[in-house]
């Protein structure tokens, strides 16, 4: 079973995943909408493409349940992700020369991003679920996701600082450094772990569709999948429009808006850490309660984000965004804790399949939410002012979070999903 140090090593992989993905969903997205004056639905569709390709996650998870191949998939997936991010950056430089060329390269790039995230991320979660002692699974998830958020926050803040004053050559240089470092760190983090912990086993003779159907037949897994889809739709709807909102309504520069994304993810990190400390150290509240509180707090923060729009430059945008990140973190860490605990419940040798199913639900929700948010903003801007168009989407997103809170309160087990599931050693 994994030691705490080894769990931290695997957390470095999550950190690298977050560091690369944040470049494509925040920095490159903002450059398309503001600097290149492209419709927000374009980067929304590209991000939806990479999430759509992640529908393959259950297949990755099912295959990884056999054991013995996860290290190769983790490292190989990270390399594919890095190549996709670098190619997406090149596409930004090609758009001024020709829209068709830039779009073609972007489609290829985001397809690679989706493939890389699906292969590396699902294999990593399967490795965690099968090599972490049952009483450590939720805590391991908390640690690794905190490290991912840390990577996102640090990358967004650092890249934002280095991009001012913005030039295309500087963008390419910064992205190259980030993706190269991610590949190297991932390789060092996972090297030799699987070989020492897992005996190579024969592949499961069960056909993939039958294995997936068996997991879907589990009521707990099915209900949690539906909750993941709804809550993550709300979670990701603002992802592609927050930085354009900051640039168009509040006059933020590319560096400032990228740093804003870093501040949001910093708030998410603090929210996750706060729940971990309160739930494990002080045994305050259960996972169900933290999920509901996080959803309600996120809804309130989104309402505030819509309210300050008409104020324009000078409005307290950063504190509101940090609060949004904080409550997002509260919700996310409790949901992740439940996910890791549930992955080991039910039919044996299906941990990877369950994680893949929930990962696919998250990916579909992220793509759907991001694309819907961007499309609604584009539609709203044709009839309303910028502030009103963005604000309407934030209000709709808040309503989704409230609906997710009601669903969590109904389907989550108040006894099993308790703070004790986060306490190491119990």
CSV table of N, CA, C and O in Angstrom, one decimal, residues 353-393:
chain,number,residue,atom,x,y,z
A,353,UNK,N,-12.8,1.3,-13.3
A,353,UNK,CA,-14.0,1.6,-14.1
A,353,UNK,C,-14.9,2.6,-13.5
A,353,UNK,O,-15.5,3.5,-14.2
A,354,UNK,N,-15.1,2.6,-12.1
A,354,UNK,CA,-15.9,3.6,-11.5
A,354,UNK,C,-15.3,4.9,-11.6
A,354,UNK,O,-16.0,5.9,-11.9
A,355,UNK,N,-14.0,5.0,-11.4
A,355,UNK,CA,-13.3,6.3,-11.5
A,355,UNK,C,-13.4,6.8,-12.9
A,355,UNK,O,-13.6,8.0,-13.1
A,356,UNK,N,-13.3,5.9,-13.9
A,356,UNK,CA,-13.5,6.3,-15.3
A,356,UNK,C,-14.9,6.8,-15.6
A,356,UNK,O,-15.0,7.8,-16.3
A,357,UNK,N,-15.9,6.2,-15.0
A,357,UNK,CA,-17.2,6.6,-15.2
A,357,UNK,C,-17.5,8.0,-14.7
A,357,UNK,O,-18.1,8.8,-15.4
A,358,UNK,N,-17.0,8.2,-13.5
A,358,UNK,CA,-17.2,9.5,-12.9
A,358,UNK,C,-16.3,10.6,-13.5
A,358,UNK,O,-16.7,11.7,-13.7
A,359,UNK,N,-15.2,10.2,-14.0
A,359,UNK,CA,-14.3,11.1,-14.8
A,359,UNK,C,-15.0,11.5,-16.1
A,359,UNK,O,-14.9,12.6,-16.5
A,360,UNK,N,-15.6,10.5,-16.7
A,360,UNK,CA,-16.3,10.8,-18.0
A,360,UNK,C,-17.5,11.7,-17.7
A,360,UNK,O,-17.7,12.7,-18.5
A,361,UNK,N,-18.2,11.5,-16.6
A,361,UNK,CA,-19.3,12.4,-16.3
A,361,UNK,C,-18.9,13.8,-16.1
A,361,UNK,O,-19.5,14.8,-16.5
A,362,UNK,N,-17.7,13.9,-15.4
A,362,UNK,CA,-17.1,15.2,-15.1
A,362,UNK,C,-16.7,15.9,-16.4
A,362,UNK,O,-16.9,17.1,-16.6
A,363,UNK,N,-16.1,15.1,-17.3
A,363,UNK,CA,-15.6,15.6,-18.6
A,363,UNK,C,-16.7,16.1,-19.5
A,363,UNK,O,-16.7,17.2,-20.0
A,364,UNK,N,-17.8,15.3,-19.5
A,364,UNK,CA,-19.0,15.7,-20.3
A,364,UNK,C,-19.6,17.0,-19.7
A,364,UNK,O,-19.9,17.9,-20.5
A,365,UNK,N,-19.7,17.1,-18.4
A,365,UNK,CA,-20.2,18.2,-17.8
A,365,UNK,C,-19.4,19.5,-18.0
A,365,UNK,O,-19.9,20.6,-18.2
A,366,UNK,N,-18.1,19.3,-17.9
A,366,UNK,CA,-17.1,20.4,-18.1
A,366,UNK,C,-17.2,20.9,-19.5
A,366,UNK,O,-17.3,22.2,-19.7
A,367,UNK,N,-17.2,20.0,-20.5
A,367,UNK,CA,-17.4,20.5,-21.9
A,367,UNK,C,-18.7,21.1,-22.1
A,367,UNK,O,-18.8,22.2,-22.7
A,368,UNK,N,-19.8,20.5,-21.7
A,368,UNK,CA,-21.1,21.0,-21.8
A,368,UNK,C,-21.3,22.4,-21.1
A,368,UNK,O,-21.8,23.4,-21.7
A,369,UNK,N,-20.8,22.4,-19.9
A,369,UNK,CA,-20.9,23.7,-19.1
A,369,UNK,C,-20.1,24.8,-19.7
A,369,UNK,O,-20.6,25.9,-19.8
A,370,UNK,N,-18.9,24.5,-20.1
A,370,UNK,CA,-18.0,25.6,-20.7
A,370,UNK,C,-18.6,26.1,-22.0
A,370,UNK,O,-18.6,27.3,-22.2
A,371,UNK,N,-19.0,25.2,-22.8
A,371,UNK,CA,-19.5,25.6,-24.1
A,371,UNK,C,-20.9,26.3,-24.0
A,371,UNK,O,-21.1,27.4,-24.6
A,372,UNK,N,-21.7,25.9,-23.1
A,372,UNK,CA,-23.0,26.5,-22.8
A,372,UNK,C,-22.8,27.9,-22.3
A,372,UNK,O,-23.4,28.9,-22.7
A,373,UNK,N,-21.9,28.1,-21.3
A,373,UNK,CA,-21.6,29.4,-20.8
A,373,UNK,C,-21.1,30.4,-21.8
A,373,UNK,O,-21.6,31.5,-21.9
A,374,UNK,N,-20.2,29.9,-22.7
A,374,UNK,CA,-19.6,30.8,-23.7
A,374,UNK,C,-20.7,31.1,-24.7
A,374,UNK,O,-20.8,32.3,-25.2
A,375,UNK,N,-21.5,30.1,-25.1
A,375,UNK,CA,-22.6,30.4,-26.1
A,375,UNK,C,-23.6,31.4,-25.6
A,375,UNK,O,-24.1,32.3,-26.3
A,376,UNK,N,-24.0,31.2,-24.3
A,376,UNK,CA,-25.0,32.1,-23.7
A,376,UNK,C,-24.5,33.5,-23.6
A,376,UNK,O,-25.2,34.5,-23.8
A,377,UNK,N,-23.2,33.7,-23.4
A,377,UNK,CA,-22.6,35.0,-23.3
A,377,UNK,C,-22.6,35.6,-24.7
A,377,UNK,O,-22.9,36.8,-24.9
A,378,UNK,N,-22.2,34.9,-25.7
A,378,UNK,CA,-22.2,35.4,-27.1
A,378,UNK,C,-23.6,35.8,-27.5
A,378,UNK,O,-23.9,36.9,-28.1
A,379,UNK,N,-24.6,35.0,-27.1
A,379,UNK,CA,-26.0,35.3,-27.4
A,379,UNK,C,-26.5,36.6,-26.7
A,379,UNK,O,-27.1,37.5,-27.2
A,380,UNK,N,-26.1,36.7,-25.4
A,380,UNK,CA,-26.5,37.8,-24.6
A,380,UNK,C,-25.9,39.1,-25.0
A,380,UNK,O,-26.5,40.2,-24.9
A,381,UNK,N,-24.7,39.0,-25.5
A,381,UNK,CA,-24.0,40.3,-25.9
A,381,UNK,C,-24.6,40.9,-27.2
A,381,UNK,O,-24.4,42.1,-27.4
A,382,UNK,N,-25.4,40.1,-27.9
A,382,UNK,CA,-26.0,40.7,-29.1
A,382,UNK,C,-27.2,41.5,-28.7
A,382,UNK,O,-27.6,42.4,-29.5
A,383,UNK,N,-27.8,41.3,-27.5
A,383,UNK,CA,-29.0,42.0,-27.1
A,383,UNK,C,-28.8,42.8,-25.9
A,383,UNK,O,-29.5,43.8,-25.6
A,384,UNK,N,-27.8,42.5,-25.1
A,384,UNK,CA,-27.5,43.2,-23.8
A,384,UNK,C,-26.1,43.8,-23.8
A,384,UNK,O,-25.3,43.5,-24.7
A,385,UNK,N,-25.8,44.6,-22.8
A,385,UNK,CA,-24.4,45.0,-22.6
A,385,UNK,C,-23.6,43.9,-22.1
A,385,UNK,O,-24.1,42.8,-21.7
A,386,UNK,N,-22.3,44.1,-22.1
A,386,UNK,CA,-21.3,43.1,-21.7
A,386,UNK,C,-21.6,42.6,-20.3
A,386,UNK,O,-21.7,41.4,-20.0
A,387,UNK,N,-21.8,43.6,-19.4
A,387,UNK,CA,-22.0,43.3,-17.9
A,387,UNK,C,-23.2,42.5,-17.7
A,387,UNK,O,-23.3,41.5,-17.0
A,388,UNK,N,-24.3,42.9,-18.4
A,388,UNK,CA,-25.6,42.2,-18.3
A,388,UNK,C,-25.6,40.8,-18.8
A,388,UNK,O,-26.1,39.8,-18.3
A,389,UNK,N,-24.9,40.6,-20.0
A,389,UNK,CA,-24.8,39.3,-20.6
A,389,UNK,C,-24.0,38.3,-19.7
A,389,UNK,O,-24.5,37.2,-19.5
A,390,UNK,N,-22.9,38.7,-19.2
A,390,UNK,CA,-22.1,37.8,-18.4
A,390,UNK,C,-22.9,37.6,-17.1
A,390,UNK,O,-22.9,36.5,-16.5
A,391,UNK,N,-23.5,38.6,-16.5
A,391,UNK,CA,-24.2,38.5,-15.3
A,391,UNK,C,-25.3,37.5,-15.3
A,391,UNK,O,-25.6,36.8,-14.4
A,392,UNK,N,-26.0,37.5,-16.5
A,392,UNK,CA,-27.1,36.6,-16.6
A,392,UNK,C,-26.7,35.1,-16.6
A,392,UNK,O,-27.3,34.2,-16.0
A,393,UNK,N,-25.5,34.8,-17.2
A,393,UNK,CA,-25.0,33.5,-17.1
A,393,UNK,C,-24.5,33.1,-15.7
A,393,UNK,O,-24.8,32.0,-15.3
